[in-house]
Coordinates of C-alpha atoms and ligand atoms in Angstrom, one line a residue:
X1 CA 184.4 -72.9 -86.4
X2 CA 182.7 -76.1 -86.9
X3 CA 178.6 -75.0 -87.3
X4 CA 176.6 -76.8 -85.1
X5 CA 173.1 -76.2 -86.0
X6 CA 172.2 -75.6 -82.8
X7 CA 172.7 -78.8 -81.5
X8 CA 173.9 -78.8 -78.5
X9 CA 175.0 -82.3 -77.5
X10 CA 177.3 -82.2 -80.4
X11 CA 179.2 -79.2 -79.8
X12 CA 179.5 -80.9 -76.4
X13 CA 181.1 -83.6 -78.2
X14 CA 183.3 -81.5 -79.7
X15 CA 184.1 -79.1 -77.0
X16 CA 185.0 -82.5 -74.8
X17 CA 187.4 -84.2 -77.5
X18 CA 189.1 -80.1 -77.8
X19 CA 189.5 -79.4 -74.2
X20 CA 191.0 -82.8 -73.7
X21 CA 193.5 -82.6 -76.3
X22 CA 194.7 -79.2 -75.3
X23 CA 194.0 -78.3 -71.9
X24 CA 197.6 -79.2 -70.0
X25 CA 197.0 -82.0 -67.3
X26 CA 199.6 -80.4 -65.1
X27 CA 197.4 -77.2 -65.0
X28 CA 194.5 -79.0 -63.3
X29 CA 195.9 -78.8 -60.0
X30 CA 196.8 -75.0 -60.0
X31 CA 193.8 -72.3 -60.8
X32 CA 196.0 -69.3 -60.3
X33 CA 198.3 -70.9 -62.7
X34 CA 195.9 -70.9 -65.1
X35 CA 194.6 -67.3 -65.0
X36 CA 198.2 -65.9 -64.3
X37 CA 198.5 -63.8 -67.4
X38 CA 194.6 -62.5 -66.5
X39 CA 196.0 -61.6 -62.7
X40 CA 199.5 -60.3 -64.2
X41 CA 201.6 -63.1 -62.7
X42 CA 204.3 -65.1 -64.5
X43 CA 203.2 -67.6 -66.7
X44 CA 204.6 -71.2 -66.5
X45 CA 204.7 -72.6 -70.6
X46 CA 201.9 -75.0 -69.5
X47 CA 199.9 -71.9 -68.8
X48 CA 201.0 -69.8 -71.6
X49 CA 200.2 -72.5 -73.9
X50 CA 196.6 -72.7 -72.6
X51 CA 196.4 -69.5 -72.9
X52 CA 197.0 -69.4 -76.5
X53 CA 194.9 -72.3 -77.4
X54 CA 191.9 -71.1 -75.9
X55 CA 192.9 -67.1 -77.5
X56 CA 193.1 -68.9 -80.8
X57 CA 190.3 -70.9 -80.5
X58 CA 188.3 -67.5 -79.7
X59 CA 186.4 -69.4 -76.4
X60 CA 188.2 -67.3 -73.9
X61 CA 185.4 -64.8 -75.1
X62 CA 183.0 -67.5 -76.1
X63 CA 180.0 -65.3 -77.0
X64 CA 181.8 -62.6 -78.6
X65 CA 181.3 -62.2 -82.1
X66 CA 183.4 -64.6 -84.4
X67 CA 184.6 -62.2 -87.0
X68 CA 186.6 -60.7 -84.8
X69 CA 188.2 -64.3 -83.5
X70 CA 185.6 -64.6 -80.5
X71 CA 183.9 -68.2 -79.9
X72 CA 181.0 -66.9 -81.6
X73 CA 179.0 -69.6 -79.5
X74 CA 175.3 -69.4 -78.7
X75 CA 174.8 -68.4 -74.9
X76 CA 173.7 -72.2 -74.4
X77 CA 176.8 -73.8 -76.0
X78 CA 179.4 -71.0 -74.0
X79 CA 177.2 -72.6 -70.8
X80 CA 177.8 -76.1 -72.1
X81 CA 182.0 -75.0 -72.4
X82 CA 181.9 -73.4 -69.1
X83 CA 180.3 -77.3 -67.9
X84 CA 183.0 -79.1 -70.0
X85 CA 185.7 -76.9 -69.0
X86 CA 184.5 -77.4 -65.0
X87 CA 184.2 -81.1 -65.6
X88 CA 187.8 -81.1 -66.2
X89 CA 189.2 -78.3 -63.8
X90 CA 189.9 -75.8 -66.3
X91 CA 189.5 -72.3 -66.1
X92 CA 189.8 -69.6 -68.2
X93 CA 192.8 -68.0 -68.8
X94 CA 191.9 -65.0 -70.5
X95 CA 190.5 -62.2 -68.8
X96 CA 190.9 -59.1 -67.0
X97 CA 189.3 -55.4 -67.6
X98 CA 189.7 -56.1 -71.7
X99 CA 187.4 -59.2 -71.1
X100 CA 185.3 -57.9 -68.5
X101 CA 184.4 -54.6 -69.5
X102 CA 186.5 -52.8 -72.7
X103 CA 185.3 -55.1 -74.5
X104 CA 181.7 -56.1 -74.6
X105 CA 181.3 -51.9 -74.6
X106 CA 183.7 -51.8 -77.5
X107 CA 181.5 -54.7 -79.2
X108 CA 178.5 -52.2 -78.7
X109 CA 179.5 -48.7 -79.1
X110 CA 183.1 -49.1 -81.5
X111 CA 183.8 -48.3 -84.9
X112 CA 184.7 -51.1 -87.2
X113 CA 187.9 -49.5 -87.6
X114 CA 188.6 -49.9 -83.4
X115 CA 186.9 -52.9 -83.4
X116 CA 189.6 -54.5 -86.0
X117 CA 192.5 -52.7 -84.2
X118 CA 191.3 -53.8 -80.5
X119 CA 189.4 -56.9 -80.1
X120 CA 191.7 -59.7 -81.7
X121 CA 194.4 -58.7 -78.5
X122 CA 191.8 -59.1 -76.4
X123 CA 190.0 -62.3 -77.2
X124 CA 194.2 -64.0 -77.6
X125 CA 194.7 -62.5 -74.1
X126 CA 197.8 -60.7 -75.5
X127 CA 197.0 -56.9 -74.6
X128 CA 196.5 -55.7 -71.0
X129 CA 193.8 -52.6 -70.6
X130 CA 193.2 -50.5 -67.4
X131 CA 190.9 -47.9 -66.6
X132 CA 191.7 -44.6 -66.6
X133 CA 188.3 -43.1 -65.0
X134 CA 189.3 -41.5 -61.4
X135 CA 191.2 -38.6 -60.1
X136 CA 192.2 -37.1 -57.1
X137 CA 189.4 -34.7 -57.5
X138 CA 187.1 -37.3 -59.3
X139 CA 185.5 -40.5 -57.8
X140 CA 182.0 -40.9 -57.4
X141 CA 181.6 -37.6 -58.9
X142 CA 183.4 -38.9 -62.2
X143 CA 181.9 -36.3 -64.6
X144 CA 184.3 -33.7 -62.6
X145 CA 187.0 -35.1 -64.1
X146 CA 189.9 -32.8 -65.5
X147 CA 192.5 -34.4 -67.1
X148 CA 192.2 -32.8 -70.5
X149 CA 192.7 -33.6 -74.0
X150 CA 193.6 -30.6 -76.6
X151 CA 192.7 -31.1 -80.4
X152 CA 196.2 -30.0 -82.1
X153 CA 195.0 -31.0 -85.5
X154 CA 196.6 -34.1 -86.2
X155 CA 196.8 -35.6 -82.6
X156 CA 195.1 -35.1 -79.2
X157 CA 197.7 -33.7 -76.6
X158 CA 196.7 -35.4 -72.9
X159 CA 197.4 -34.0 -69.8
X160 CA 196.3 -34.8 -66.4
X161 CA 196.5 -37.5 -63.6
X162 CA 194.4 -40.8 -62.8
X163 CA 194.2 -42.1 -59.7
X164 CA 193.3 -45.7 -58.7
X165 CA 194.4 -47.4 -61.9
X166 CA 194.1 -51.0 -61.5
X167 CA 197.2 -53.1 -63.0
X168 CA 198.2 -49.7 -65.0
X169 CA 202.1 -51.0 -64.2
X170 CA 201.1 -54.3 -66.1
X171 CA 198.7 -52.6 -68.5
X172 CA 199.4 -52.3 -72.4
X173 CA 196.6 -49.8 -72.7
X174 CA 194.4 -47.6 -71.1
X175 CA 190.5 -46.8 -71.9
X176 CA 190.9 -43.2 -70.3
X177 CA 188.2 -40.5 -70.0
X178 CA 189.2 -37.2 -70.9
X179 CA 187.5 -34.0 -70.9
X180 CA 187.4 -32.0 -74.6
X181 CA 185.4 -29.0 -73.5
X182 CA 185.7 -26.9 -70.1
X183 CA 182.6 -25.3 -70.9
X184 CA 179.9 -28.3 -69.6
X185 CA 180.2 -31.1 -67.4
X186 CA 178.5 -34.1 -68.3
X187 CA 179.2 -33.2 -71.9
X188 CA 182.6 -32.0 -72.2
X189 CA 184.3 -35.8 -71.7
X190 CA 185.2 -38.3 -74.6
X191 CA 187.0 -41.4 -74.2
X192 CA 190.4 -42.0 -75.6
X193 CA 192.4 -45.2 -76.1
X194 CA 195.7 -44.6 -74.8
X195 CA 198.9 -47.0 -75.5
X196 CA 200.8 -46.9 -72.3
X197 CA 203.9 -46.7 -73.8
X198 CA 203.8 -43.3 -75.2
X199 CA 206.2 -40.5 -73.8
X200 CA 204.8 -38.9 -71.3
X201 CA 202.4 -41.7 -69.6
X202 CA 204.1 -42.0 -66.3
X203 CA 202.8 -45.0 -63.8
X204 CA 203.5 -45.0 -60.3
X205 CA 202.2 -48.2 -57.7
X206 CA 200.5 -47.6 -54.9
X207 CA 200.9 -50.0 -51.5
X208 CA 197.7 -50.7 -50.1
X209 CA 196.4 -51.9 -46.8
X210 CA 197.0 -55.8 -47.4
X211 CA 200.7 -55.1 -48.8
X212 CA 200.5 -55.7 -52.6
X213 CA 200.6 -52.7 -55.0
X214 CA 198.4 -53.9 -57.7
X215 CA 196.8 -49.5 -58.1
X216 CA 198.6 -47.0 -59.1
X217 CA 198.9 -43.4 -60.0
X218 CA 199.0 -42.4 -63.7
X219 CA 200.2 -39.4 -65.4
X220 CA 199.7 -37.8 -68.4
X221 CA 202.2 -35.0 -69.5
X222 CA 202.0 -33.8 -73.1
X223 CA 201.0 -37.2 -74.3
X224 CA 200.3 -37.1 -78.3
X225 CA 197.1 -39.6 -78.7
X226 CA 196.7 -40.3 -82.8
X227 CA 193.1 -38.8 -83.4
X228 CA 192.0 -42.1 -84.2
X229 CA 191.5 -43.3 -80.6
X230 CA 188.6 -41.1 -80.1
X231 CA 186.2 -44.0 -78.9
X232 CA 182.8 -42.6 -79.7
X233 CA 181.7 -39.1 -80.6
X234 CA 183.5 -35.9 -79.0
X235 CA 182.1 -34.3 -76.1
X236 CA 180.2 -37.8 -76.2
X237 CA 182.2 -40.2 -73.9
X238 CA 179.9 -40.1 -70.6
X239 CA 177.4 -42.5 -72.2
X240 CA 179.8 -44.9 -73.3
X241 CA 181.5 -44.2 -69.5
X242 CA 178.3 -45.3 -68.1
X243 CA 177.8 -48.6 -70.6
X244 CA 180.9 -49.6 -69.2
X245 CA 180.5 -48.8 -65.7
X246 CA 177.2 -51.0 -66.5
X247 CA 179.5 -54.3 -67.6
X248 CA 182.1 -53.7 -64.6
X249 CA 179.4 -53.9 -62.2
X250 CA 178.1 -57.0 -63.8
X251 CA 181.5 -58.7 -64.1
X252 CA 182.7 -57.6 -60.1
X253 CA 179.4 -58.8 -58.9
X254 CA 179.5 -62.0 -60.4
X255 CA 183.5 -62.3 -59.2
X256 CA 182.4 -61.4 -55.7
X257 CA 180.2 -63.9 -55.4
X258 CA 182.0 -66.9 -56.7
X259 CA 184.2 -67.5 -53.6
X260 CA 187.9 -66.6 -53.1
X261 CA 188.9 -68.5 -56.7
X262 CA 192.5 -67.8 -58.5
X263 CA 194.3 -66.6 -55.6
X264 CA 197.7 -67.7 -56.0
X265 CA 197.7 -69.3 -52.6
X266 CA 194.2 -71.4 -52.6
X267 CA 192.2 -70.4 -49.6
X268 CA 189.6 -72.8 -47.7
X269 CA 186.3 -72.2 -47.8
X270 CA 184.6 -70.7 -44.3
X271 CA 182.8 -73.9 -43.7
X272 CA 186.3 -76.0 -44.4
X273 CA 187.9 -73.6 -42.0
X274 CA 185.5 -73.4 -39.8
X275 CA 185.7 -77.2 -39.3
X276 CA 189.3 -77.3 -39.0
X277 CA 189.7 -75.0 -36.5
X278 CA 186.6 -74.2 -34.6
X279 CA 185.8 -78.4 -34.9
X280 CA 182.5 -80.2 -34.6
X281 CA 180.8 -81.7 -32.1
X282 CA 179.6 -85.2 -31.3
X283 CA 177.2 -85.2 -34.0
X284 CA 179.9 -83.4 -36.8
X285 CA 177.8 -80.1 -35.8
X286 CA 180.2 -76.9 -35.9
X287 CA 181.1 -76.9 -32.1
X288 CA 180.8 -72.8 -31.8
X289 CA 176.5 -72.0 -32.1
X290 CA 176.6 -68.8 -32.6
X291 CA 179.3 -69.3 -35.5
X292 CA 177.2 -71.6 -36.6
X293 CA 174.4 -69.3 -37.2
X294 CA 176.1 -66.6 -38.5
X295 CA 178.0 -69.1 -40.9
X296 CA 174.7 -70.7 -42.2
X297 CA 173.2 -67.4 -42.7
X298 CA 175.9 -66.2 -44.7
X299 CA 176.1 -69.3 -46.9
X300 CA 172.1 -69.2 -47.8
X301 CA 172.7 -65.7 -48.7
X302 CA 175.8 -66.5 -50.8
X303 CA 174.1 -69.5 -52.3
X304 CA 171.2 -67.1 -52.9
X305 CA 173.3 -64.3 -54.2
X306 CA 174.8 -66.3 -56.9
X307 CA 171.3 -68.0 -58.3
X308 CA 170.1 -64.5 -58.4
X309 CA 173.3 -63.4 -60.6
X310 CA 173.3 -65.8 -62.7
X311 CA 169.8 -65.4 -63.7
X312 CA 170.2 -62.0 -63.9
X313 CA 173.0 -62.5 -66.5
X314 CA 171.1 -64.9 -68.4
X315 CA 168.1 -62.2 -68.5
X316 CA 170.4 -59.3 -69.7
X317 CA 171.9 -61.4 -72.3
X318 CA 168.6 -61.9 -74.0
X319 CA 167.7 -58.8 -73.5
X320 CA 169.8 -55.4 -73.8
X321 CA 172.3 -56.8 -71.8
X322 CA 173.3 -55.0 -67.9
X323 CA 171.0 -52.6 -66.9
X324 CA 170.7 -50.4 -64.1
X325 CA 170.6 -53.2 -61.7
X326 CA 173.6 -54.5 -61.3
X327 CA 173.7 -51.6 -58.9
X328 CA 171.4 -54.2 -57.0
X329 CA 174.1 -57.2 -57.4
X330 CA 177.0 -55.0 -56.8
X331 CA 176.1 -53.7 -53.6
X332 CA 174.8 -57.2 -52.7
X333 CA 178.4 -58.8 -54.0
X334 CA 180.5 -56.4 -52.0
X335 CA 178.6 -57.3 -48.5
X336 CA 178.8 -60.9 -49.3
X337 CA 182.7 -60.7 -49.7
X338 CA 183.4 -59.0 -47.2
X339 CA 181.5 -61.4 -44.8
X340 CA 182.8 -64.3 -46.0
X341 CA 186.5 -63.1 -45.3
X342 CA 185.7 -61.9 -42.0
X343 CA 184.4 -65.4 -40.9
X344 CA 187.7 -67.0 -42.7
X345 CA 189.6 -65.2 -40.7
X346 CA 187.2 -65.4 -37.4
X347 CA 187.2 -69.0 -38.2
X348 CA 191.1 -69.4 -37.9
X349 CA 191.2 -67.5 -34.9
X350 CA 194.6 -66.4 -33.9
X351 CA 196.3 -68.0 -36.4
X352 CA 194.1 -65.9 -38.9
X353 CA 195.8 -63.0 -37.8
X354 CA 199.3 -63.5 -38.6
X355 CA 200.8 -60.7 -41.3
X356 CA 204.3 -62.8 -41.7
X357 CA 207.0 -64.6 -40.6
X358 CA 207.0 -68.6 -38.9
X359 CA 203.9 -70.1 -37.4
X360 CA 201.4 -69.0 -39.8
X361 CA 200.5 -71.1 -42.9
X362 CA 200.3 -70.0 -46.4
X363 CA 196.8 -69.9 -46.4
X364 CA 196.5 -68.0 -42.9
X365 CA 198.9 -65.1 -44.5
X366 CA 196.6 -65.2 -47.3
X367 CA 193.4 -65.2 -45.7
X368 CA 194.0 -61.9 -43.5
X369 CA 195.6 -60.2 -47.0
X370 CA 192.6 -61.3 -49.1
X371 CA 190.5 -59.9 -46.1
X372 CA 192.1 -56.5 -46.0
X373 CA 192.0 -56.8 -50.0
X374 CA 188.1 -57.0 -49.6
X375 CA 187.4 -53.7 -47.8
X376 CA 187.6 -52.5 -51.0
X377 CA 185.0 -54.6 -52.7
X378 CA 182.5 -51.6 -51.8
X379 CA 184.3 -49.0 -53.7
X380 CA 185.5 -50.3 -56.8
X381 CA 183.4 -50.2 -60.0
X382 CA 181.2 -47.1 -57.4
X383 CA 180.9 -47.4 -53.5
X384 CA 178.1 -49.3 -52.0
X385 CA 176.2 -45.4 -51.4
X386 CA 176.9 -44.5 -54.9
X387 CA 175.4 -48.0 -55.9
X388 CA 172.1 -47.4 -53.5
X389 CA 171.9 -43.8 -55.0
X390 CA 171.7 -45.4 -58.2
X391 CA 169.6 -48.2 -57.5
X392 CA 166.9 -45.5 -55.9
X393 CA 167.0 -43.3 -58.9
X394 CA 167.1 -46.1 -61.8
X395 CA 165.7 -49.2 -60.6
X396 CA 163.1 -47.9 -57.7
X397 CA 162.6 -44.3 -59.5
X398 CA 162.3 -42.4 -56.3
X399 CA 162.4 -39.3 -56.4
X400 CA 165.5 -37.1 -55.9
X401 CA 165.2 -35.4 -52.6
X402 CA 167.4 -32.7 -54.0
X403 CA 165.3 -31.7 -56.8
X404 CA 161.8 -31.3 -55.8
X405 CA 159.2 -32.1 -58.9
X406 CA 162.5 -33.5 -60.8
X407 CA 161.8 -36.2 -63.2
X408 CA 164.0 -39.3 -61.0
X409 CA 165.3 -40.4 -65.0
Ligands
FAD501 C1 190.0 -52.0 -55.3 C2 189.8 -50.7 -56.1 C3 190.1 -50.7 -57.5 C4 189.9 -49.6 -58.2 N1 190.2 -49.6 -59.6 C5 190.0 -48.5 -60.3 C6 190.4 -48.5 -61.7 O1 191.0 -49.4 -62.2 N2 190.2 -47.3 -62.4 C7 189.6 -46.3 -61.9 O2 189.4 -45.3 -62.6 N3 189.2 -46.2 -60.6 C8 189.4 -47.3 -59.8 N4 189.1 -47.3 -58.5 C9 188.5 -46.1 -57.9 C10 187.1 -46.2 -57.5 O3 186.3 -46.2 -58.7 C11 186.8 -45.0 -56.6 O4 187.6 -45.1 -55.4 C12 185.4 -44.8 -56.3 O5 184.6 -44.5 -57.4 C13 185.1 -43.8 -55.1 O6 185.8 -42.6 -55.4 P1 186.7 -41.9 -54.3 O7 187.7 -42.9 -53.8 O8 187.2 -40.6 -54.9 O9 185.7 -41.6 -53.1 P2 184.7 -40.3 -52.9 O10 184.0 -40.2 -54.2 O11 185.5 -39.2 -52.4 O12 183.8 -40.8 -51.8 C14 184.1 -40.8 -50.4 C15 182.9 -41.3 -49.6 O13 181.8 -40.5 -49.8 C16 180.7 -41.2 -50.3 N5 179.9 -40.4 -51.3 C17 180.4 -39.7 -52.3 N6 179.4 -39.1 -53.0 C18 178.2 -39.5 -52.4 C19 176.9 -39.3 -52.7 N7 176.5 -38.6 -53.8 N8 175.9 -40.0 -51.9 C20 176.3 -40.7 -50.9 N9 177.6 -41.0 -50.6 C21 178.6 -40.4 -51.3 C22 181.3 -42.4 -51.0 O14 180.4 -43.5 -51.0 C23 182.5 -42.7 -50.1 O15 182.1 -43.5 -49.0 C24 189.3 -48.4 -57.7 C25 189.0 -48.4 -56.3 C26 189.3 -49.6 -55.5 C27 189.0 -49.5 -54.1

């Protein structure tokens, strides 16, 4: 990695001349194509070799330390990629829960040892991770988790069920919370790194509402975890758990408000639809008023939203990095998705209502999927009413109606 000095026009020099030369013309054209590996879809060789030029080059993870194979850019030179990269219609291929939020919690809270073993997969987009935090009995009450993991001297025996488990079928690994003592809540979980291959992990989809099965059920019988895959201290997982939840939050927030982007069948926007099948007036005015209010609304608040999370990144990056509030930003995100699908799909009218078959186009199908797909934007990563709770006790520090006199931290 070429040392800039800081300046900044030079490594966007540099970064220019690079993406040019490796960044594969044909991909240009095709967003999901470029993410494919991130979403879990097959990978044209175009894509695959993007993929691994931007792993090698460590800028899929731009910020992340170097000595691990990260970009080890400044915050100002990953914003100067990101422009580059946009200038040219690239995207970037590696992401997904590793990126988003294993990862930078890794970077804080691992052992060199994990850190070495972990990170490199990560930052080459090679090795999948899910999450392994709910169960049946154990959503927004996380810490009631029971899937349990015995010491037997030279490994951990894991037994137990997830629930939920994003991409688990796709997944290479699985940051999983476990609990080591039954005596205490809170402190009786630790967090285990768990290949998915082992005997005994068991992963079964789970068809959702809008027809894809991209969650599934996971199951632990008698798994032997090696000992070193404790992430953290035993008994001491829930802080890291929380870190993480932290980083999630950030990352779904700032995915929610970006627009429908790297879905496999582009979408328009509302105002494109809105256009083309609501139409304008004589003076190229949407023709439907009260659309037109609702639509404008929605786009300052969208517009809005993503200032305010973008400044809110660039805050927590110079300082401890996510806090509390991306409760705030989370809640906000989930709203703003779900509105803008609903007025995609208001917008095509009838033919934003078709499920399948002739008479519908690829983008109509999509657009009711994506807007099914969206009701769940306010549970994921904690339900909008888990998010409020915390932004009342964290952020506002109101008091707990529960506890009278409690302390709200
Ligand atoms: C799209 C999607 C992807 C997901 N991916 C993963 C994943 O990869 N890994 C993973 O581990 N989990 C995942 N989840 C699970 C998700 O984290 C949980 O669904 C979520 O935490 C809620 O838990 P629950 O479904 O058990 O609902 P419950 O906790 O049973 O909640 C039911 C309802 O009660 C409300 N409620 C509960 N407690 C309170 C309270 N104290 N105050 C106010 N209201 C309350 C909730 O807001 C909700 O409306 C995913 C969920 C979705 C929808």
């Amino acid at each position: 990695m070429a040392d800039f000095g800081g300046d900044v026009e030079a490594f966007r020099a540099e970064a220019r001349a690079w993406l040019e030369a490796n960044f594969p013309e044909e991909l240009k054209r095709d967003p999901a194509q470029q993410m494919a590996a991130a979403m879990g879809l097959p990978e044209s060789a175009a894509a695959c070799a993007w993929r691994r030029a931007m792993g090698e080059r460590g800028w899929g993870t731009p910020t992340w330390p170097a000595e691990y194979g990260g970009g080890g850019l400044s915050r100002q030179e990953a914003r100067v990629l990101a422009e580059e990269m946009a200038r040219i219609g690239a995207r970037n291929p590696i992401g997904g829960m590793g990126v988003m939020m294993f990862g930078p919690t890794l970077i804080e809270y691992g052992s060199e040892a994990l850190k070495r073993q972990h990170l490199p997969g990560i930052i080459k987009g090679e090795v999948r991770w899910c999450q392994g935090y709910s169960e049946p009995g154990a959503g927004s009450d996380l810490a009631s988790l029971q899937t349990r993991a015995e010491d037997k001297g030279d490994h951990w025996l894991v037994n137990g069920s997830k629930i939920w488990t994003s991409g688990a079928n796709l997944a290479d690994r699985c940051f999983c919370l476990v609990r080591t003592d039954q005596s205490k809540k809170h402190e009786g979980i630790s967090f285990l790194l768990i290949d998915m291959t082992l005997p005994g992990v068991e992963v079964r989809p789970i068809r959702l509402i809008n027809g894809t099965s991209p969650f599934c059920e996971t199951f632990f019988t008698d798994v032997k975890v090696s000992k070193d895959q404790l992430w953290g201290p035993l008994n001491g997982g829930w802080t890291i758990a929380k870190r993480l939840l932290q980083f999630e939050r950030e990352n779904i927030s700032a995915g929610l408000g970006g627009g429908n982007i790297g879905q496999a069948i582009p979408l328009p926007t509302v105002i494109e639809a809105a256009r083309g099948y609501v139409g304008v007036d004589e003076t190229g005015r949407l023709a439907d008023r009260d659309l037109r209010r609702r639509l404008t609304d929605h786009l300052m608040e969208a517009r809005s939203f993503q200032l305010t999370v973008r400044r809110a990144a660039d805050e927590a990056k110079s300082n401890q990095g996510p806090s509390a509030a991306t409760s705030i930003m989370k809640y906000a995100g989930a709203k703003i998705a779900q509105e803008r699908n609903e007025l995609l799909v208001e917008a095509m009218g009838a033919q934003g209502l078709g499920w399948a078959g002739e008479g519908y186009s690829p983008a109509e199908l999509t657009a009711l999927r994506t807007m099914l797909r969206s009701k769940g934007n306010s549970i994921e990563g904690g339900t909008s009413e888990i998010n409020l709770n915390v932004v009342s006790k964290r952020v506002l520090a109101l008091p707990d109606p529960k506890l009278k006199g409690a302390d709200p931290k």
